[in-house]
Coordinates of C-alpha atoms in Angstrom, one line a residue:
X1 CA 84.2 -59.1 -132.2
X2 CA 81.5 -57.2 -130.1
X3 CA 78.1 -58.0 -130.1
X4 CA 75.5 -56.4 -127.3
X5 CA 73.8 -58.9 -125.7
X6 CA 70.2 -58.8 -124.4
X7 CA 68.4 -60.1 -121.9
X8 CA 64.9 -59.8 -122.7
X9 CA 63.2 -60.2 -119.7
X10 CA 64.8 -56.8 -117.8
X11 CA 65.7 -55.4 -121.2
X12 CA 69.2 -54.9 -119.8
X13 CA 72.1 -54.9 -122.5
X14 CA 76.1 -56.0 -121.8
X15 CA 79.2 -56.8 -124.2
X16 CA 79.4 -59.7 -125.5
X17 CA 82.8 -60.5 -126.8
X18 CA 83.0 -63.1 -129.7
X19 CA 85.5 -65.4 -130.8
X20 CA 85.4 -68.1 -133.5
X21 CA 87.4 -70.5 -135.0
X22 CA 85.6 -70.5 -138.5
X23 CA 84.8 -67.5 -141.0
X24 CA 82.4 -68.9 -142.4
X25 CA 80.4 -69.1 -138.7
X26 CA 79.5 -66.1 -137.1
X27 CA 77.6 -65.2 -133.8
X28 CA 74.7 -62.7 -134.9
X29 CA 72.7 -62.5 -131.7
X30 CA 73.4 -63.4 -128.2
X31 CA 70.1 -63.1 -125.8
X32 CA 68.8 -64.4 -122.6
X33 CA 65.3 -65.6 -122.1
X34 CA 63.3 -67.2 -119.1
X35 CA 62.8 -70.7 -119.7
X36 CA 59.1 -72.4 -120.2
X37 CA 59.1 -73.8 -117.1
X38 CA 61.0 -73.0 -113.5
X39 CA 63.4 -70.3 -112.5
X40 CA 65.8 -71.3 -115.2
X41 CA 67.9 -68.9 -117.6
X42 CA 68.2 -70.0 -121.3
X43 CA 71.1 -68.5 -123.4
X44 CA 70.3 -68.0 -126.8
X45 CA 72.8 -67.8 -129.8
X46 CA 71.6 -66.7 -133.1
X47 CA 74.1 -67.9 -135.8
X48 CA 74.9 -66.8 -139.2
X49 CA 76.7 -68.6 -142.6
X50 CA 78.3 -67.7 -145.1
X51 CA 80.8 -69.7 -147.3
X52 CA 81.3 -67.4 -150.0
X53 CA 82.5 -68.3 -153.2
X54 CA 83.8 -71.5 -151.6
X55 CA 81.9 -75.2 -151.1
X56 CA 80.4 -75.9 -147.8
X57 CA 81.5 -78.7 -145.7
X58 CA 79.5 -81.8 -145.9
X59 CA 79.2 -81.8 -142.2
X60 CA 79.4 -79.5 -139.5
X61 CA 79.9 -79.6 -135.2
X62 CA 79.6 -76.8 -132.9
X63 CA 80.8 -76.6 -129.4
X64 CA 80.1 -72.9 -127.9
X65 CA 81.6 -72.5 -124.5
X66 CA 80.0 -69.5 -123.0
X67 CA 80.9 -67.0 -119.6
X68 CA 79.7 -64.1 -117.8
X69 CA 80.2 -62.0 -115.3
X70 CA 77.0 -61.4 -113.2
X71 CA 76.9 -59.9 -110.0
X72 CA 75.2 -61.8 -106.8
X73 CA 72.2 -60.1 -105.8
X74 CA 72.7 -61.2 -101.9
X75 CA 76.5 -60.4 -101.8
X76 CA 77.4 -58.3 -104.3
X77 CA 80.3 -60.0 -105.0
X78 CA 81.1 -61.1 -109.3
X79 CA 80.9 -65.0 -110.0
X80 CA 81.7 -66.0 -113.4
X81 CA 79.7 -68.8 -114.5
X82 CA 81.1 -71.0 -117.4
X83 CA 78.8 -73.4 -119.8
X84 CA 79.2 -75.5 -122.7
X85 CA 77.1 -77.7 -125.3
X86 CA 77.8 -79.5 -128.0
X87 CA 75.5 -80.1 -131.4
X88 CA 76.3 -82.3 -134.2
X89 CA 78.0 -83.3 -136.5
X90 CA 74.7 -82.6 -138.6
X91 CA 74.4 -82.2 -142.4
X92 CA 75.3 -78.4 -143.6
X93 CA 71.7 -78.5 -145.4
X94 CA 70.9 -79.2 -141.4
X95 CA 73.0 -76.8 -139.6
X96 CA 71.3 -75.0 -136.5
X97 CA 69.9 -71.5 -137.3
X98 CA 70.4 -70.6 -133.3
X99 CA 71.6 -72.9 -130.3
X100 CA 69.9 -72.9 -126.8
X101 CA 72.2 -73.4 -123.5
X102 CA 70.2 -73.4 -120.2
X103 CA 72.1 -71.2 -118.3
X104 CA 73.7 -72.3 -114.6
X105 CA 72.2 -70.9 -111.4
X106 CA 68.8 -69.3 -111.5
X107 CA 67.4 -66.9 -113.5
X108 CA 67.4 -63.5 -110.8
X109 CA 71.3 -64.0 -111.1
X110 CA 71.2 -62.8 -115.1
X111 CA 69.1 -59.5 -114.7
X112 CA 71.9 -57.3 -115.4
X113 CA 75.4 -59.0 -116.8
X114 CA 78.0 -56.8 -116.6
X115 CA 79.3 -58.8 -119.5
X116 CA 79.7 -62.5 -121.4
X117 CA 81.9 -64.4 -123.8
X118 CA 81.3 -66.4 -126.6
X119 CA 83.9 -69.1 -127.9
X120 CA 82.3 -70.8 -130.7
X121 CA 84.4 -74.0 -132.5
X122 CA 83.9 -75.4 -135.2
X123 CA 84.5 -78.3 -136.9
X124 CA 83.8 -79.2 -140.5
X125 CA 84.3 -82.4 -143.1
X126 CA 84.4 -82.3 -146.6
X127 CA 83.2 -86.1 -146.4
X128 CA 80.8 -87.8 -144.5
X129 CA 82.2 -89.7 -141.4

């Protein structure tokens, strides 16, 4: 899936392509915001839920892995930054309603992505562990 991603400092928008190993998980937003303090990027992932007719899981993990391609402002040349962060396992009644991944190098970098990737997996028990 697509999503257009946001960075809501320059207002500039990229592709964000989407992948997930649940149905029942979805990506809803995907944003970038200047964090509270320092130079620092923050990716933020707006999830949604929805189990349907079926039971949810008792429990739930998420590990998001999360790219780009962003364009050095001194060089001009792409890097492709990869992060990752784990949350969980938490109760479903407890499950995140967004996740927030300070991004790697500094926040002048993430003006303008030419694009980013989401890989969200999930993992879910029926029981508690």
């Amino acid at each position: 899936m697509i999503l257009t991603g946001m960075n809501r400092s320059t207002q500039a928008t990229f592709p964000v392509d989407v992948a997930t190993n649940a149905p029942y998980v979805s990506v809803r937003r995907f944003a970038l915001e200047r964090r509270d303090r320092g130079l620092g990027q923050d990716i933020v992932i707006t999830l949604g839920y929805d189990v349907g007719a079926d039971e949810p899981p008792t429990c739930i993990s998420l590990l998001a892995v999360i790219g780009a391609t962003l364009t050095d402002p001194m060089t001009h040349t792409d890097l492709r930054p990869r992060v990752y962060d784990e949350w969980g396992p938490v109760p479903w009644g407890a499950r995140p309603p967004s996740v927030r991944i300070a991004a790697p190098l500094s926040a002048q970098y993430w003006d303008a992505p030419s694009a980013a990737d989401v890989d969200l997996r999930v993992t879910a028990w029926r029981t508690p562990t």
